[in-house]
Amino acid sequence: MMKKITTLILLLSVHLTFGAAEHPNILWITSEDNGCFLGCYGDANARTPNLDRLAERGIRYTQCFANAPVCAVARSSLILGFPAPTAGMHHMRCKIQLPETLVPYPTLLKRAGYYVTNNAKTDYNTRSFDKDIWDACGRKATYETRAPGQPFFAVFNLEQTHEGQIFDQHYGKPPRNWDVTPKTSGERILIPPYQTATPENILNWRRMYDKIAEMDGKVGSLLKTLEQSGEAENTIVVYCADHGGITLRSKRYLYDSGVRVPMIAAFPPKWQHLAPDAPGSVSDRLVQFIDMPRTFLSLAGVQPPDAMTGRIFLGLETEPAPETVFLYSNRFDEAPDTRRGITDGRWKLIRNYEPDRPRYQMLFFPWHQSGQPAQWREFAARNTTPAQSAQFLPQPPLELYDTLNDPHEVNNLADDPAAAGQLSRLKKQLDEKILAAHDLGFLAEPLSAAVDRERGQTIYEYGQDDENYPLPEILAMATRAGAQDVKNISLFRKGLKNDNPSLRYWAMVGLRALGAEAAPARSQIEKALKEPDAGVRLTAMVCWGNLGHQEEAAQLLLDEARAATTDELSLWALDGIKYLGMEDVVKAIPMEAIAKGHYSERTYKFLKAGGNMQHPAPDS
């Protein structure tokens, strides 16, 4: 009886609170892994009548960007309203601890009396919170279970367009029955110049458009349910994709194919005064994912916390648009790497701090998309153009694109004298973004994992201490490492003597990127084979292999994998073997002896299959 009375009092208090100061409901629909392949964005293949109608009564944004091109890192940026690397949430599914001072936006909406629901994905790269920050979270979560008069904030995440949905066989599941011919005509498919027009690629695109049509149908159902609930006149509807994708060189890459997303914001007449433009408008304002939490909180009448660094782009408190958008990628799936990017909507700079790594890092999961191995086979047979081959070659240190005149980003202008001014401007602005974000992505993952598990402090707190993490000096060393200039060898040798492990790490990465040209630092590299910091030590082993000691280096890395107690350490050791092309060393080793988690298991399977993308079937 007491419980019922308490519940009644709570419901009454919520109702009274929102009787005094009314705020709109917000329905946020997200779809996975699809770029701007919608009819309202001019795509002739799209069958998206529901989203097209939403755009007719809303505002369609042409310059909306996910800050990261993969789900967990993008959502980690959304949930706190600042770049994921600021808190150390930049590695795919790293599950780090956060300080209590960093509060996710659903918690703030709940405190203000909103009923917050999520149907159904979390994926926040932290163990500090998950479903518990929502009033309802799961595939049955709905705003319809809220108290009478209570405003709602409801997320619906649509999975029809996820990359795995076009696989012949989804990872770990039985083969699909793809007997039904895709409805999208293959004749109108325009394959981007960096992809080969193989039958497999064309089929992947046809399936993708069919899945987008399915997703649009689900959007229609959600909007119909909203109408039937009687809340359409009180509800702002926002639609966007969670990042770009899904075919080759899109998801997981900082090109527009991976980060530029569709976004539509529609306001009912009652709340039209909160819209920055008239119904049916098209906006070229720069919008990024870290803008969304501040914007949602502002629409709900909640003061955003200072930690949120985005810009409010809807409502009465709309702020000036950012001049540029900050983009980032580190380890996605089982591929360690460090890339940073910046775009002003037209000019895009990508800096590859580990240019000795290929763009395409032979990942286990996307390999099950038939177009990707088909293109690899074409590359191996030397049937690809330079733009199509580039995916499987080492990355240049710098990439500069004019996305207005080169929307597919295949013409790198970094060495073009006519673009020198744009290059200089964006390099400076990118460094400023990295420093302003206090970017923890330059902390080697073995060290960040050790801090998270062993030091009794969060990575965020560790990184705020300039003695632990002197980012200006680390960034300068990383920039030199990415330049692949033998003139920096003396700097790297000196860096290996530094007391700070992150400076030593980037000095060693610089030597690794030089390959055999790092020979003048042979003695320092050999000494570092026993370095106490795992990131430095494992990278030194790869350097040792580059200097002609491949078998010894591979054995050292294998020993590290055997001794590892975490997925991060075994993955990094196995990735070193993969980097050196020494797959044979694992052939007689059972997986459980060296793979210590999800991503190291995937790397083991690659090595066991002999490399060169010859992965076993998903269920093997």
Coordinates of N, CA, C and O in Angstrom, one line a residue, residues 49-123:
P49 N 10.0 7.3 -48.8 CA 8.9 8.3 -48.8 C 8.7 8.9 -47.5 O 8.3 10.1 -47.4
N50 N 8.9 8.1 -46.4 CA 8.6 8.6 -45.0 C 9.6 9.7 -44.6 O 9.2 10.8 -44.1
L51 N 10.9 9.4 -44.9 CA 11.9 10.4 -44.5 C 11.8 11.6 -45.5 O 12.0 12.8 -45.1
D52 N 11.4 11.4 -46.7 CA 11.2 12.5 -47.7 C 10.1 13.4 -47.2 O 10.2 14.7 -47.2
R53 N 9.0 12.8 -46.7 CA 7.9 13.7 -46.2 C 8.3 14.4 -44.9 O 7.9 15.6 -44.7
L54 N 9.1 13.7 -44.1 CA 9.6 14.4 -42.9 C 10.4 15.6 -43.2 O 10.3 16.7 -42.6
A55 N 11.3 15.5 -44.3 CA 12.1 16.6 -44.7 C 11.2 17.7 -45.3 O 11.6 18.9 -45.1
E56 N 10.1 17.4 -45.9 CA 9.2 18.4 -46.4 C 8.6 19.3 -45.3 O 8.3 20.5 -45.6
R57 N 8.5 18.8 -44.1 CA 7.9 19.6 -43.0 C 9.0 19.9 -42.0 O 8.6 20.4 -40.9
G58 N 10.2 19.6 -42.3 CA 11.3 19.9 -41.3 C 12.4 20.6 -42.0 O 12.3 21.3 -43.0
I59 N 13.6 20.6 -41.3 CA 14.8 21.2 -41.8 C 15.8 20.0 -42.2 O 16.0 19.2 -41.3
R60 N 16.3 20.0 -43.4 CA 17.2 19.0 -43.8 C 18.6 19.6 -43.8 O 18.9 20.6 -44.4
Y61 N 19.5 18.9 -43.1 CA 20.9 19.4 -42.9 C 21.8 18.7 -43.9 O 21.8 17.5 -43.9
T62 N 22.6 19.5 -44.6 CA 23.6 18.9 -45.6 C 25.0 18.8 -45.0 O 25.8 18.1 -45.7
Q63 N 25.2 19.3 -43.9 CA 26.6 19.3 -43.3 C 26.6 18.8 -41.9 O 27.1 19.5 -41.0
C64 N 26.0 17.7 -41.7 CA 26.0 17.0 -40.4 C 27.0 15.9 -40.3 O 27.1 15.1 -41.3
F65 N 27.8 15.9 -39.3 CA 28.9 14.9 -39.2 C 28.9 14.2 -37.9 O 28.8 14.7 -36.8
A66 N 29.1 12.8 -38.0 CA 29.5 12.1 -36.8 C 30.9 12.4 -36.5 O 31.8 12.4 -37.5
N67 N 31.3 12.6 -35.3 CA 32.7 12.9 -35.0 C 33.6 11.7 -35.2 O 34.8 11.8 -35.3
A68 N 33.0 10.5 -35.1 CA 33.7 9.2 -35.3 C 32.9 8.3 -36.2 O 31.7 8.3 -36.2
P69 N 33.6 7.5 -37.1 CA 32.9 6.8 -38.1 C 32.6 5.4 -37.7 O 32.5 4.5 -38.6
V70 N 32.3 5.1 -36.4 CA 31.9 3.8 -36.0 C 31.1 4.0 -34.7 O 31.2 5.0 -34.0
C71 N 30.2 3.0 -34.5 CA 29.1 3.2 -33.6 C 29.5 3.5 -32.1 O 29.0 4.5 -31.6
A72 N 30.3 2.7 -31.5 CA 30.5 2.9 -30.1 C 31.2 4.2 -29.8 O 30.9 4.9 -28.8
V73 N 32.2 4.6 -30.6 CA 32.9 5.9 -30.4 C 32.0 7.1 -30.7 O 32.0 8.1 -30.0
A74 N 31.1 6.9 -31.7 CA 30.2 8.0 -32.0 C 29.2 8.2 -30.8 O 28.9 9.3 -30.4
R75 N 28.7 7.1 -30.3 CA 27.8 7.2 -29.2 C 28.5 7.7 -27.9 O 27.8 8.3 -27.1
S76 N 29.7 7.3 -27.7 CA 30.5 7.8 -26.6 C 30.6 9.3 -26.6 O 30.6 10.0 -25.6
S77 N 30.7 9.9 -27.8 CA 30.7 11.3 -28.0 C 29.3 12.0 -27.8 O 29.2 13.1 -27.2
L78 N 28.3 11.3 -28.2 CA 26.9 11.8 -28.0 C 26.5 11.8 -26.5 O 25.9 12.7 -26.1
I79 N 26.9 10.7 -25.8 CA 26.3 10.6 -24.5 C 26.8 11.6 -23.5 O 26.1 12.0 -22.5
L80 N 28.0 12.1 -23.7 CA 28.5 13.1 -22.8 C 28.7 14.5 -23.4 O 28.9 15.5 -22.7
G81 N 28.5 14.6 -24.7 CA 28.5 15.9 -25.3 C 29.9 16.5 -25.5 O 30.0 17.8 -25.6
F82 N 30.9 15.7 -25.5 CA 32.3 16.2 -25.9 C 33.0 15.1 -26.6 O 32.6 13.9 -26.6
P83 N 34.1 15.4 -27.2 CA 34.8 14.3 -28.0 C 35.2 13.1 -27.1 O 35.7 13.2 -26.0
A84 N 34.9 11.9 -27.7 CA 35.2 10.7 -26.9 C 36.6 10.6 -26.4 O 36.9 10.2 -25.3
P85 N 37.7 11.1 -27.2 CA 39.0 11.0 -26.7 C 39.3 11.9 -25.4 O 40.3 11.7 -24.7
T86 N 38.4 12.8 -25.2 CA 38.6 13.7 -24.0 C 38.5 12.8 -22.7 O 39.2 13.1 -21.7
A87 N 37.7 11.8 -22.7 CA 37.5 10.9 -21.6 C 38.2 9.6 -21.7 O 38.1 8.7 -20.9
G88 N 38.9 9.4 -22.8 CA 39.5 8.1 -23.1 C 38.6 7.0 -23.6 O 38.8 5.8 -23.5
M89 N 37.4 7.4 -24.2 CA 36.4 6.5 -24.7 C 36.5 6.3 -26.2 O 35.5 6.1 -26.9
H90 N 37.7 6.3 -26.8 CA 37.9 6.3 -28.2 C 38.3 5.0 -28.8 O 38.3 4.9 -30.1
H91 N 38.6 4.0 -28.0 CA 38.9 2.7 -28.6 C 37.6 1.8 -28.6 O 36.8 1.9 -27.6
M92 N 37.4 1.1 -29.7 CA 36.1 0.4 -29.8 C 35.8 -0.6 -28.7 O 36.6 -1.5 -28.4
R93 N 34.7 -0.3 -28.0 CA 34.3 -1.2 -26.9 C 35.3 -1.4 -25.8 O 35.6 -2.5 -25.3
C94 N 35.9 -0.2 -25.4 CA 37.0 -0.3 -24.4 C 36.5 -0.4 -22.9 O 37.2 -0.8 -22.0
K95 N 35.2 0.0 -22.7 CA 34.6 -0.1 -21.4 C 35.4 0.5 -20.2 O 35.7 -0.2 -19.2
I96 N 35.8 1.7 -20.3 CA 36.6 2.3 -19.3 C 35.8 2.9 -18.2 O 34.6 3.1 -18.3
Q97 N 36.4 3.2 -17.0 CA 35.7 3.9 -15.9 C 35.8 5.4 -16.1 O 36.7 5.9 -16.6
L98 N 34.7 6.1 -15.7 CA 34.6 7.5 -15.8 C 34.4 8.1 -14.4 O 33.9 7.5 -13.5
P99 N 34.9 9.3 -14.2 CA 34.7 10.0 -12.9 C 33.2 10.3 -12.8 O 32.5 10.6 -13.8
E100 N 32.7 10.4 -11.6 CA 31.3 10.7 -11.3 C 30.9 12.1 -11.8 O 29.7 12.5 -12.0
T101 N 31.9 13.0 -12.0 CA 31.6 14.4 -12.4 C 31.1 14.5 -13.8 O 30.6 15.5 -14.2
L102 N 31.4 13.4 -14.6 CA 30.9 13.4 -16.0 C 29.6 12.7 -16.1 O 29.4 11.5 -15.9
V103 N 28.5 13.5 -16.3 CA 27.1 13.0 -16.2 C 26.5 12.9 -17.6 O 26.5 13.9 -18.4
P104 N 26.0 11.8 -18.0 CA 25.4 11.6 -19.3 C 24.1 12.4 -19.4 O 23.4 12.6 -18.4
Y105 N 23.8 12.9 -20.6 CA 22.6 13.8 -20.8 C 21.3 13.2 -20.4 O 20.4 13.9 -19.9
P106 N 21.0 11.8 -20.6 CA 19.7 11.3 -20.2 C 19.5 11.5 -18.7 O 18.4 11.7 -18.2
T107 N 20.6 11.4 -17.9 CA 20.5 11.6 -16.4 C 20.0 13.0 -16.1 O 19.1 13.2 -15.3
L108 N 20.5 14.0 -16.9 CA 20.1 15.4 -16.7 C 18.7 15.6 -17.1 O 18.0 16.4 -16.4
L109 N 18.2 14.9 -18.1 CA 16.8 15.0 -18.5 C 15.9 14.4 -17.5 O 14.8 14.9 -17.2
K110 N 16.3 13.3 -17.0 CA 15.5 12.6 -15.9 C 15.4 13.5 -14.7 O 14.3 13.6 -14.1
R111 N 16.5 14.1 -14.3 CA 16.4 15.0 -13.2 C 15.5 16.2 -13.4 O 14.9 16.7 -12.4
A112 N 15.3 16.6 -14.6 CA 14.4 17.7 -15.0 C 12.9 17.2 -15.1 O 12.0 18.0 -15.4
G113 N 12.7 15.9 -15.0 CA 11.3 15.4 -15.0 C 11.0 14.7 -16.3 O 9.8 14.2 -16.4
Y114 N 11.8 14.6 -17.2 CA 11.5 13.9 -18.5 C 11.5 12.4 -18.3 O 12.3 11.9 -17.4
Y115 N 10.7 11.7 -19.1 CA 10.7 10.3 -19.1 C 11.6 9.9 -20.3 O 11.3 10.3 -21.5
V116 N 12.7 9.2 -20.0 CA 13.7 9.0 -21.1 C 13.8 7.5 -21.4 O 13.9 6.6 -20.5
T117 N 13.7 7.2 -22.7 CA 13.6 5.8 -23.1 C 14.6 5.6 -24.3 O 14.9 6.5 -25.1
N118 N 15.1 4.4 -24.4 CA 16.1 4.0 -25.4 C 15.7 2.6 -26.0 O 15.8 1.6 -25.3
N119 N 15.4 2.6 -27.3 CA 15.0 1.3 -27.9 C 16.0 1.2 -29.1 O 15.7 1.7 -30.2
A120 N 17.2 0.5 -28.9 CA 17.6 -0.1 -27.7 C 19.1 -0.1 -27.5 O 19.5 -0.8 -26.6
K121 N 19.9 0.5 -28.3 CA 21.3 0.4 -28.3 C 22.0 1.3 -27.3 O 21.6 2.5 -27.2
T122 N 23.0 0.8 -26.5 CA 23.8 1.7 -25.7 C 25.2 1.9 -26.3 O 25.4 2.9 -26.9
D123 N 26.1 1.0 -26.0 CA 27.4 1.0 -26.7 C 28.2 2.3 -26.4 O 28.5 3.1 -27.3

